Amino acid sequence: MAQWTSAVGAPQLARLLRSQDPRDAQLAVGGRRVPAYRTLADGVRLLVLEGRIPVAARLPAERELAAAFGVSRTTVAAAYEALRAEGFLESRRGSGSWTAVPAGNPLPTRGLEPLPPEAAGSMIDLGCAALPAPEPWLTRAVQGAMADLPLYSHTHGDYPAGLPVLRQALADRYTARGIPTMPEQIMVTTGAMGAVAAICRLCTGPGERVAVDSPSYANILQLMRDAGARLVPVALGDKLAGWDIPAWRQVMRDAAPRMAYVVADFHNPTGTLATEDQRRRLVDAARSAGTLLVVDETMTELRLDEDADEPPRPVCAFDPAGSAVITVGSASKAFWAGMRIGWVRAAPDIIRSLVAARAYSDLGSPVLEQLAIASLLESGGWEKAIGIRREQARENRDAIVGALHRHLPDWEFSVPRGGLTLWARTGGLSGSRIAEAGERLGVRVPSGPRFGVDGAFEGFVRLPFTVNGAVADEAAVRLAGAARLVATGAPVEAELRHTFVA
């Protein structure tokens, strides 16, 4: 009986492998030429470790992959044998070969899961773009929520649309930003991920096309893949200058996506900010094509440069009828990731449909957390907490930028004026290989392909603004060590001596 649960075709696997490194596959490394079979085996292993090929996925036959990748069948056979010896491949006569992970290895993921707190002492975690809670405002918010809780404790506690007090507070906040909003246009969700998941369930089905920024937020991309969406990437503008509107118009015309997902404000992972004109034109293009535009505003509050120009209006400002734009917000990035409260702003009929469909998922969000966010918004504590968050992120950003300039001067990046992430080009080296080597040297960083579709952005990594001072400098030192490993092929033991002793 076959042990595989899915299959990867030869053309797809060859495309993923070619995306890993722009250099020649048999480039001389550390004074020696890397055998072609070893390059192929390493490439497949990286794809498995990053979750870009699922565990228990059937790989193509040796002859098929050899033809698609342009190597000999002997090379593929040797690579498969090396993968079997390392525990990344299992085979059975008559059933083929399928991917695996060695005993004791964690299952890979395409998303960006947080590092367990107990591992913090041995690993610098640059995987998750989240900061500690801004105190004393978290404590005050919870205390305010506890004071208000008796008003709700005598009820059943299920509020599928969200607590009325929070819906009103969020509607008032949009109105204050120049977007008249009623509470009936708000649904409270369990984080932004819960909001996007609810929208996907309502508005798309398996096999339907969804256009996305390229690159885009890794966890949302994986959520959509799991929902069966066919992702259509649309590259950001030249030098990450917001959106490429002609490209968006062409995709909407030719691919006719049912939905599009974009991040207009301090885009994750690049930090770019779409201009007001780009927002207007994208809404016009979506409305003309009949594409539903889902706009992620989770980074909107994190404007880090005080001397920056007046911020552009929200994307929904250019859709007064509410027919083309659904907005997603969250307290997780702006306030604290442990406060899993998000929301959707949309036309009342869409909100009613989302609320009705929620009966088959999570029923509603926790009451206490909703009361805490409502308390912050009503008391003015939200603005003060956001001020703390901006200061933290700004200091961390400047520390990381300085450390990169000192230790990795050949890496290229634009310094974002907001958000929590920096998108760095890794000097022609493989981001996946740097990420793997970095983890062995004690620094965890997500590689570029996690944020792309079909292997794009191999030459990038994402760096969040989550560390400061000596820790930021040490993170850059370890990343520089990982880059040297990738560039020279030196053994990890030698780099450990260089990084931690020299």
Short mmCIF file of C-alpha atoms in Angstrom, two decimals, residues 21-466:
data_model
loop_
_atom_site.label_atom_id
_atom_site.label_comp_id
_atom_site.label_asym_id
_atom_site.label_seq_id
_atom_site.Cartn_x
_atom_site.Cartn_y
_atom_site.Cartn_z
CA ASP A 21 19.75 29.65 -6.15
CA PRO A 22 20.42 32.03 -9.05
CA ARG A 23 23.97 30.73 -9.33
CA ASP A 24 25.09 27.70 -11.36
CA ALA A 25 23.99 24.48 -9.64
CA GLN A 26 27.56 23.09 -9.76
CA LEU A 27 29.34 26.27 -8.69
CA ALA A 28 32.72 25.81 -7.06
CA VAL A 29 32.28 26.17 -3.30
CA GLY A 30 35.18 26.40 -0.85
CA GLY A 31 37.64 25.41 -3.59
CA ARG A 32 35.72 22.31 -4.70
CA ARG A 33 32.91 21.63 -7.12
CA VAL A 34 29.63 20.52 -5.55
CA PRO A 35 28.41 17.29 -7.20
CA ALA A 36 25.16 17.73 -9.09
CA TYR A 37 23.44 14.97 -7.11
CA ARG A 38 24.35 16.70 -3.83
CA THR A 39 22.94 20.01 -5.04
CA LEU A 40 19.74 18.24 -6.07
CA ALA A 41 19.44 16.36 -2.76
CA ASP A 42 20.08 19.53 -0.74
CA GLY A 43 17.46 21.37 -2.77
CA VAL A 44 14.78 18.76 -2.12
CA ARG A 45 15.70 18.61 1.57
CA LEU A 46 15.30 22.39 1.89
CA LEU A 47 11.92 22.27 0.17
CA VAL A 48 10.77 19.65 2.67
CA LEU A 49 12.18 21.49 5.70
CA GLU A 50 10.42 24.72 4.69
CA GLY A 51 7.15 22.93 4.01
CA ARG A 52 7.17 23.96 0.35
CA ILE A 53 6.85 20.26 -0.47
CA PRO A 54 4.53 18.47 1.97
CA VAL A 55 5.67 15.52 4.02
CA ALA A 56 4.36 12.26 2.50
CA ALA A 57 4.25 13.79 -0.99
CA ARG A 58 5.09 11.39 -3.80
CA LEU A 59 8.07 12.58 -5.84
CA PRO A 60 8.31 12.05 -9.60
CA ALA A 61 10.06 9.02 -11.00
CA GLU A 62 13.79 9.36 -11.60
CA ARG A 63 13.44 9.47 -15.38
CA GLU A 64 10.71 12.15 -15.24
CA LEU A 65 12.65 14.48 -12.92
CA ALA A 66 15.87 13.99 -14.91
CA ALA A 67 14.12 15.13 -18.08
CA ALA A 68 12.39 18.09 -16.41
CA PHE A 69 15.48 19.30 -14.51
CA GLY A 70 17.95 18.69 -17.31
CA VAL A 71 20.28 16.22 -15.54
CA SER A 72 21.07 12.55 -15.98
CA ARG A 73 18.95 9.82 -14.45
CA THR A 74 22.06 8.68 -12.57
CA THR A 75 22.22 12.10 -10.86
CA VAL A 76 18.60 11.86 -9.75
CA ALA A 77 19.08 8.29 -8.53
CA ALA A 78 22.10 9.34 -6.46
CA ALA A 79 20.20 12.30 -5.01
CA TYR A 80 17.25 10.10 -4.05
CA GLU A 81 19.62 7.61 -2.42
CA ALA A 82 21.25 10.42 -0.39
CA LEU A 83 17.83 11.64 0.74
CA ARG A 84 16.86 8.11 1.80
CA ALA A 85 20.08 7.78 3.81
CA GLU A 86 19.34 11.10 5.58
CA GLY A 87 15.73 10.20 6.38
CA PHE A 88 14.08 12.68 4.01
CA LEU A 89 12.81 10.09 1.53
CA GLU A 90 11.15 6.70 1.81
CA SER A 91 10.58 4.28 -1.04
CA ARG A 92 8.78 1.03 -1.73
CA ARG A 93 8.94 -1.03 -4.88
CA GLY A 94 5.81 -0.49 -6.90
CA SER A 95 4.73 2.51 -4.82
CA GLY A 96 7.45 5.03 -5.69
CA SER A 97 9.22 7.46 -3.35
CA TRP A 98 7.72 9.99 -0.99
CA THR A 99 9.04 12.73 1.26
CA ALA A 100 9.63 12.23 4.99
CA VAL A 101 11.37 13.87 7.93
CA PRO A 102 13.93 12.08 10.11
CA ALA A 103 12.82 10.89 13.52
CA GLY A 104 12.92 13.70 16.06
CA ASN A 105 12.61 16.50 13.52
CA PRO A 106 9.58 18.82 13.83
CA LEU A 107 7.13 18.76 10.97
CA PRO A 108 7.78 21.72 8.65
CA THR A 109 5.29 24.50 8.04
CA ARG A 110 4.83 27.12 5.36
CA GLY A 111 3.63 29.61 7.97
CA LEU A 112 5.53 31.56 10.59
CA GLU A 113 4.82 29.82 13.88
CA PRO A 114 6.13 31.48 17.07
CA LEU A 115 9.21 30.00 18.70
CA PRO A 116 8.34 28.29 22.01
CA PRO A 117 9.28 30.58 24.94
CA GLU A 118 11.52 27.91 26.46
CA ALA A 119 13.77 28.10 23.37
CA ALA A 120 14.39 31.84 23.74
CA GLY A 121 17.59 31.34 25.73
CA SER A 122 19.39 29.52 22.93
CA MET A 123 17.86 31.08 19.81
CA ILE A 124 17.43 34.66 18.61
CA ASP A 125 13.96 34.55 17.11
CA LEU A 126 13.51 36.74 14.03
CA GLY A 127 10.70 34.59 12.71
CA CYS A 128 7.67 36.24 14.30
CA ALA A 129 6.93 39.96 13.83
CA ALA A 130 5.46 40.60 17.28
CA LEU A 131 6.54 42.70 20.24
CA PRO A 132 5.95 42.37 24.00
CA ALA A 133 2.82 44.01 25.39
CA PRO A 134 2.94 47.78 25.97
CA GLU A 135 2.60 48.14 29.71
CA PRO A 136 0.93 49.41 31.82
CA TRP A 137 -1.78 49.55 29.17
CA LEU A 138 -2.34 45.81 28.87
CA THR A 139 -2.86 45.49 32.60
CA ARG A 140 -5.15 48.53 32.70
CA ALA A 141 -7.16 47.20 29.75
CA VAL A 142 -7.69 43.85 31.47
CA GLN A 143 -8.63 45.56 34.73
CA GLY A 144 -11.19 47.68 32.86
CA ALA A 145 -12.53 44.56 31.20
CA MET A 146 -12.91 42.79 34.54
CA ALA A 147 -14.84 45.75 35.91
CA ASP A 148 -17.26 45.57 32.95
CA LEU A 149 -17.55 41.78 32.85
CA PRO A 150 -20.48 41.49 35.34
CA LEU A 151 -22.68 43.28 32.77
CA TYR A 152 -22.19 40.32 30.43
CA SER A 153 -21.63 37.32 32.71
CA HIS A 154 -25.34 36.73 33.17
CA THR A 155 -25.77 36.25 29.39
CA HIS A 156 -24.89 33.21 27.26
CA GLY A 157 -21.68 34.99 26.17
CA ASP A 158 -22.01 34.24 22.44
CA TYR A 159 -21.87 37.37 20.29
CA PRO A 160 -21.24 36.22 16.69
CA ALA A 161 -20.99 39.80 15.39
CA GLY A 162 -18.99 40.98 18.40
CA LEU A 163 -19.89 42.91 21.54
CA PRO A 164 -22.04 45.94 20.68
CA VAL A 165 -19.75 48.19 22.73
CA LEU A 166 -16.69 47.17 20.70
CA ARG A 167 -18.48 47.34 17.36
CA GLN A 168 -19.53 50.88 18.22
CA ALA A 169 -16.00 51.85 19.33
CA LEU A 170 -14.48 50.50 16.13
CA ALA A 171 -17.13 52.20 13.98
CA ASP A 172 -16.41 55.47 15.76
CA ARG A 173 -12.71 55.07 15.07
CA TYR A 174 -13.30 54.65 11.34
CA THR A 175 -15.61 57.64 11.38
CA ALA A 176 -12.89 59.70 13.09
CA ARG A 177 -10.53 58.72 10.25
CA GLY A 178 -12.96 60.23 7.76
CA ILE A 179 -14.81 57.01 6.86
CA PRO A 180 -18.42 57.24 8.14
CA THR A 181 -19.16 53.82 9.61
CA MET A 182 -22.07 52.23 11.48
CA PRO A 183 -21.72 49.37 13.98
CA GLU A 184 -23.69 47.24 11.50
CA GLN A 185 -20.62 47.45 9.21
CA ILE A 186 -18.34 45.81 11.80
CA MET A 187 -17.84 42.17 12.75
CA VAL A 188 -15.36 41.31 15.51
CA THR A 189 -13.19 38.26 14.79
CA THR A 190 -10.51 36.17 16.45
CA GLY A 191 -7.56 38.07 15.01
CA ALA A 192 -6.96 39.15 11.43
CA MET A 193 -6.38 35.52 10.43
CA GLY A 194 -9.88 34.68 11.64
CA ALA A 195 -11.24 37.61 9.63
CA VAL A 196 -9.54 36.55 6.38
CA ALA A 197 -10.53 32.92 6.93
CA ALA A 198 -14.17 33.93 7.35
CA ILE A 199 -14.07 36.06 4.20
CA CYS A 200 -12.46 33.23 2.21
CA ARG A 201 -15.12 30.75 3.35
CA LEU A 202 -17.90 33.12 2.34
CA CYS A 203 -16.54 34.59 -0.87
CA THR A 204 -14.38 31.93 -2.53
CA GLY A 205 -14.48 28.22 -3.15
CA PRO A 206 -11.89 25.54 -3.90
CA GLY A 207 -10.15 26.17 -7.20
CA GLU A 208 -11.17 29.83 -7.46
CA ARG A 209 -8.49 32.39 -8.25
CA VAL A 210 -7.33 34.87 -5.63
CA ALA A 211 -4.89 37.61 -6.64
CA VAL A 212 -2.24 38.51 -4.04
CA ASP A 213 0.64 40.93 -3.63
CA SER A 214 3.96 39.33 -4.52
CA PRO A 215 5.52 39.00 -2.00
CA SER A 216 2.78 38.80 0.62
CA TYR A 217 2.16 37.71 4.21
CA ALA A 218 3.19 34.05 4.53
CA ASN A 219 0.47 32.91 6.95
CA ILE A 220 -2.32 34.36 4.81
CA LEU A 221 -0.89 32.73 1.69
CA GLN A 222 -0.86 29.37 3.45
CA LEU A 223 -4.38 29.90 4.77
CA MET A 224 -5.59 30.47 1.22
CA ARG A 225 -3.69 27.47 -0.12
CA ASP A 226 -5.27 25.29 2.53
CA ALA A 227 -8.67 26.62 1.49
CA GLY A 228 -8.00 25.43 -2.06
CA ALA A 229 -7.52 28.86 -3.64
CA ARG A 230 -5.48 29.25 -6.83
CA LEU A 231 -3.12 32.10 -5.98
CA VAL A 232 -2.31 34.60 -8.71
CA PRO A 233 0.74 36.71 -7.73
CA VAL A 234 1.02 40.36 -8.75
CA ALA A 235 4.45 41.91 -8.25
CA LEU A 236 4.87 45.12 -6.31
CA GLY A 237 5.97 48.21 -8.21
CA ASP A 238 9.57 48.90 -9.21
CA LYS A 239 11.80 49.29 -6.12
CA LEU A 240 8.79 48.32 -3.95
CA ALA A 241 7.08 51.63 -4.77
CA GLY A 242 3.58 50.49 -3.86
CA TRP A 243 1.39 48.69 -6.37
CA ASP A 244 1.96 48.21 -10.08
CA ILE A 245 -1.52 49.27 -11.20
CA PRO A 246 -1.15 48.27 -14.90
CA ALA A 247 -0.13 44.78 -13.75
CA TRP A 248 -3.13 44.62 -11.43
CA ARG A 249 -5.49 45.68 -14.21
CA GLN A 250 -4.08 43.02 -16.50
CA VAL A 251 -4.40 40.26 -13.89
CA MET A 252 -7.97 41.27 -13.06
CA ARG A 253 -8.84 41.31 -16.75
CA ASP A 254 -7.06 38.11 -17.80
CA ALA A 255 -7.34 35.89 -14.69
CA ALA A 256 -10.69 37.27 -13.46
CA PRO A 257 -9.91 36.55 -9.79
CA ARG A 258 -12.94 36.29 -7.52
CA MET A 259 -11.01 38.01 -4.73
CA ALA A 260 -7.78 39.94 -4.17
CA TYR A 261 -5.81 40.27 -0.93
CA VAL A 262 -3.55 43.32 -0.47
CA VAL A 263 -1.65 45.09 2.30
CA ALA A 264 -1.70 48.82 1.59
CA ASP A 265 -0.12 50.18 4.77
CA PHE A 266 3.46 49.18 5.64
CA HIS A 267 3.19 45.99 3.71
CA ASN A 268 4.27 42.71 5.28
CA PRO A 269 7.04 41.75 4.46
CA THR A 270 8.43 44.74 2.51
CA GLY A 271 7.18 47.69 4.59
CA THR A 272 6.03 49.57 1.48
CA LEU A 273 3.20 52.10 1.64
CA ALA A 274 0.72 52.40 -1.25
CA THR A 275 0.04 55.96 -2.37
CA GLU A 276 -3.41 57.52 -2.32
CA ASP A 277 -3.54 57.54 -6.12
CA GLN A 278 -2.63 53.84 -6.25
CA ARG A 279 -5.42 53.09 -3.78
CA ARG A 280 -7.99 54.95 -5.83
CA ARG A 281 -6.92 53.27 -9.06
CA LEU A 282 -6.84 49.77 -7.57
CA VAL A 283 -10.37 50.16 -6.22
CA ASP A 284 -11.52 51.34 -9.66
CA ALA A 285 -9.85 48.33 -11.28
CA ALA A 286 -11.41 45.90 -8.80
CA ARG A 287 -14.86 47.41 -9.21
CA SER A 288 -14.61 47.25 -13.02
CA ALA A 289 -13.48 43.61 -12.93
CA GLY A 290 -15.98 42.47 -10.30
CA THR A 291 -13.12 41.45 -7.99
CA LEU A 292 -13.66 41.71 -4.24
CA LEU A 293 -10.74 43.62 -2.71
CA VAL A 294 -9.74 42.48 0.79
CA VAL A 295 -7.46 45.09 2.39
CA ASP A 296 -5.35 44.14 5.41
CA GLU A 297 -4.85 47.13 7.73
CA THR A 298 -3.08 45.36 10.59
CA MET A 299 0.03 47.56 10.23
CA THR A 300 -1.79 50.86 9.68
CA GLU A 301 -1.17 52.22 13.19
CA LEU A 302 2.58 51.55 13.06
CA ARG A 303 3.76 54.72 11.36
CA LEU A 304 7.32 55.11 12.64
CA ASP A 305 8.64 58.33 11.08
CA GLU A 306 6.97 61.36 12.63
CA ASP A 307 8.19 63.73 9.92
CA ALA A 308 6.54 61.69 7.17
CA ASP A 309 3.91 63.20 4.91
CA GLU A 310 0.23 63.08 5.75
CA PRO A 311 -0.81 59.42 5.57
CA PRO A 312 -2.97 58.38 2.63
CA ARG A 313 -6.63 57.75 3.24
CA PRO A 314 -7.78 54.17 3.87
CA VAL A 315 -8.53 52.12 0.77
CA CYS A 316 -12.21 51.87 1.75
CA ALA A 317 -12.45 55.67 1.44
CA PHE A 318 -12.50 55.17 -2.34
CA ASP A 319 -15.41 52.71 -2.15
CA PRO A 320 -18.19 54.71 -0.48
CA ALA A 321 -20.89 52.26 -1.61
CA GLY A 322 -19.02 49.37 -0.01
CA SER A 323 -19.41 47.15 -3.06
CA ALA A 324 -15.73 46.47 -3.81
CA VAL A 325 -13.70 46.68 -0.58
CA ILE A 326 -13.65 44.65 2.63
CA THR A 327 -11.25 45.94 5.30
CA VAL A 328 -9.54 43.75 7.90
CA GLY A 329 -8.02 45.15 11.10
CA SER A 330 -6.46 43.73 14.23
CA ALA A 331 -5.11 44.57 17.67
CA SER A 332 -2.40 41.91 17.38
CA LYS A 333 0.31 43.91 15.60
CA ALA A 334 -0.56 47.38 16.85
CA PHE A 335 -1.13 46.37 20.48
CA TRP A 336 -0.17 42.80 21.42
CA ALA A 337 -0.21 39.46 19.61
CA GLY A 338 -1.66 37.79 22.71
CA MET A 339 -4.81 39.92 22.33
CA ARG A 340 -6.45 37.88 19.57
CA ILE A 341 -9.03 40.43 18.50
CA GLY A 342 -9.55 41.41 14.88
CA TRP A 343 -12.40 42.87 12.88
CA VAL A 344 -13.97 43.22 9.47
CA ARG A 345 -15.42 46.44 8.06
CA ALA A 346 -17.72 45.90 5.09
CA ALA A 347 -21.18 46.68 3.74
CA PRO A 348 -23.96 45.62 6.17
CA ASP A 349 -25.19 42.82 3.91
CA ILE A 350 -21.70 41.29 3.78
CA ILE A 351 -21.40 41.55 7.55
CA ARG A 352 -24.75 39.80 7.99
CA SER A 353 -23.62 36.98 5.71
CA LEU A 354 -20.31 36.62 7.58
CA VAL A 355 -22.11 36.53 10.92
CA ALA A 356 -24.58 33.91 9.69
CA ALA A 357 -21.77 31.71 8.38
CA ARG A 358 -19.88 32.01 11.66
CA ALA A 359 -22.29 29.60 13.34
CA TYR A 360 -20.36 26.81 11.58
CA SER A 361 -16.90 27.90 12.71
CA ASP A 362 -16.06 29.60 16.03
CA LEU A 363 -19.39 31.25 17.03
CA GLY A 364 -17.67 34.35 18.39
CA SER A 365 -14.60 35.91 19.97
CA PRO A 366 -13.75 35.90 23.70
CA VAL A 367 -15.78 38.44 25.66
CA LEU A 368 -13.02 39.46 28.08
CA GLU A 369 -10.57 40.35 25.29
CA GLN A 370 -13.25 42.32 23.46
CA LEU A 371 -13.99 44.29 26.61
CA ALA A 372 -10.27 45.00 27.05
CA ILE A 373 -9.95 46.49 23.55
CA ALA A 374 -13.17 48.46 24.00
CA SER A 375 -11.80 49.83 27.28
CA LEU A 376 -8.61 50.96 25.55
CA LEU A 377 -10.47 52.65 22.70
CA GLU A 378 -12.95 54.45 24.95
CA SER A 379 -10.44 55.61 27.58
CA GLY A 380 -7.77 56.96 25.27
CA GLY A 381 -5.40 54.22 26.36
CA TRP A 382 -5.21 52.86 22.82
CA GLU A 383 -3.39 55.94 21.51
CA LYS A 384 -0.95 55.92 24.41
CA ALA A 385 -0.26 52.22 23.97
CA ILE A 386 0.28 52.72 20.23
CA GLY A 387 2.74 55.48 21.06
CA ILE A 388 4.78 53.01 23.13
CA ARG A 389 4.58 50.43 20.38
CA ARG A 390 5.81 52.91 17.74
CA GLU A 391 8.75 53.93 19.91
CA GLN A 392 9.73 50.29 20.49
CA ALA A 393 9.49 49.44 16.80
CA ARG A 394 11.39 52.56 15.73
CA GLU A 395 14.29 51.86 18.10
CA ASN A 396 14.41 48.22 17.04
CA ARG A 397 14.29 49.13 13.35
CA ASP A 398 17.21 51.53 13.70
CA ALA A 399 19.23 48.96 15.67
CA ILE A 400 18.66 46.24 13.07
CA VAL A 401 19.48 48.56 10.17
CA GLY A 402 22.72 49.63 11.86
CA ALA A 403 23.70 46.03 12.61
CA LEU A 404 23.09 44.98 9.01
CA HIS A 405 25.20 47.84 7.69
CA ARG A 406 28.06 46.79 10.00
CA HIS A 407 28.02 43.04 9.51
CA LEU A 408 26.29 42.43 6.16
CA PRO A 409 27.16 45.46 4.03
CA ASP A 410 26.43 43.66 0.76
CA TRP A 411 22.80 43.00 1.70
CA GLU A 412 20.38 45.40 0.03
CA PHE A 413 17.20 46.81 1.53
CA SER A 414 15.05 49.91 1.80
CA VAL A 415 14.43 51.23 5.29
CA PRO A 416 10.62 51.16 5.77
CA ARG A 417 8.91 54.16 7.33
CA GLY A 418 6.45 52.01 9.22
CA GLY A 419 5.36 48.50 10.09
CA LEU A 420 7.36 45.76 11.75
CA THR A 421 9.40 44.17 8.96
CA LEU A 422 12.36 44.74 6.65
CA TRP A 423 12.83 42.89 3.36
CA ALA A 424 16.51 42.21 2.59
CA ARG A 425 18.18 40.94 -0.57
CA THR A 426 20.90 38.53 0.54
CA GLY A 427 23.75 39.41 -1.79
CA GLY A 428 23.02 36.72 -4.37
CA LEU A 429 22.88 33.89 -1.84
CA SER A 430 19.99 31.53 -1.21
CA GLY A 431 17.66 32.83 1.51
CA SER A 432 16.51 29.28 2.25
CA ARG A 433 20.07 28.11 2.80
CA ILE A 434 20.87 31.13 4.98
CA ALA A 435 17.76 30.40 7.06
CA GLU A 436 18.79 26.77 7.52
CA ALA A 437 22.38 27.65 8.42
CA GLY A 438 21.22 30.47 10.69
CA GLU A 439 19.08 28.14 12.75
CA ARG A 440 22.13 25.96 13.37
CA LEU A 441 24.03 29.09 14.48
CA GLY A 442 21.29 30.26 16.83
CA VAL A 443 19.28 32.77 14.81
CA ARG A 444 15.89 32.03 13.30
CA VAL A 445 14.84 33.97 10.21
CA PRO A 446 12.21 33.22 7.54
CA SER A 447 13.43 32.96 3.96
CA GLY A 448 11.90 34.82 1.05
CA PRO A 449 10.05 31.91 -0.59
CA ARG A 450 7.68 31.69 2.37
CA PHE A 451 6.26 35.00 1.18
CA GLY A 452 5.96 34.08 -2.49
CA VAL A 453 4.17 31.73 -4.82
CA ASP A 454 5.93 28.79 -6.49
CA GLY A 455 9.43 29.42 -5.23
CA ALA A 456 9.74 33.15 -5.78
CA PHE A 457 12.08 35.39 -3.71
CA GLU A 458 14.79 32.85 -3.00
CA GLY A 459 17.33 35.67 -2.73
CA PHE A 460 15.57 37.38 0.22
CA VAL A 461 14.91 37.08 3.94
CA ARG A 462 12.48 38.97 6.17
CA LEU A 463 13.73 40.65 9.35
CA PRO A 464 11.23 41.90 11.96
CA PHE A 465 11.76 44.80 14.35
CA THR A 466 11.68 42.65 17.48
#
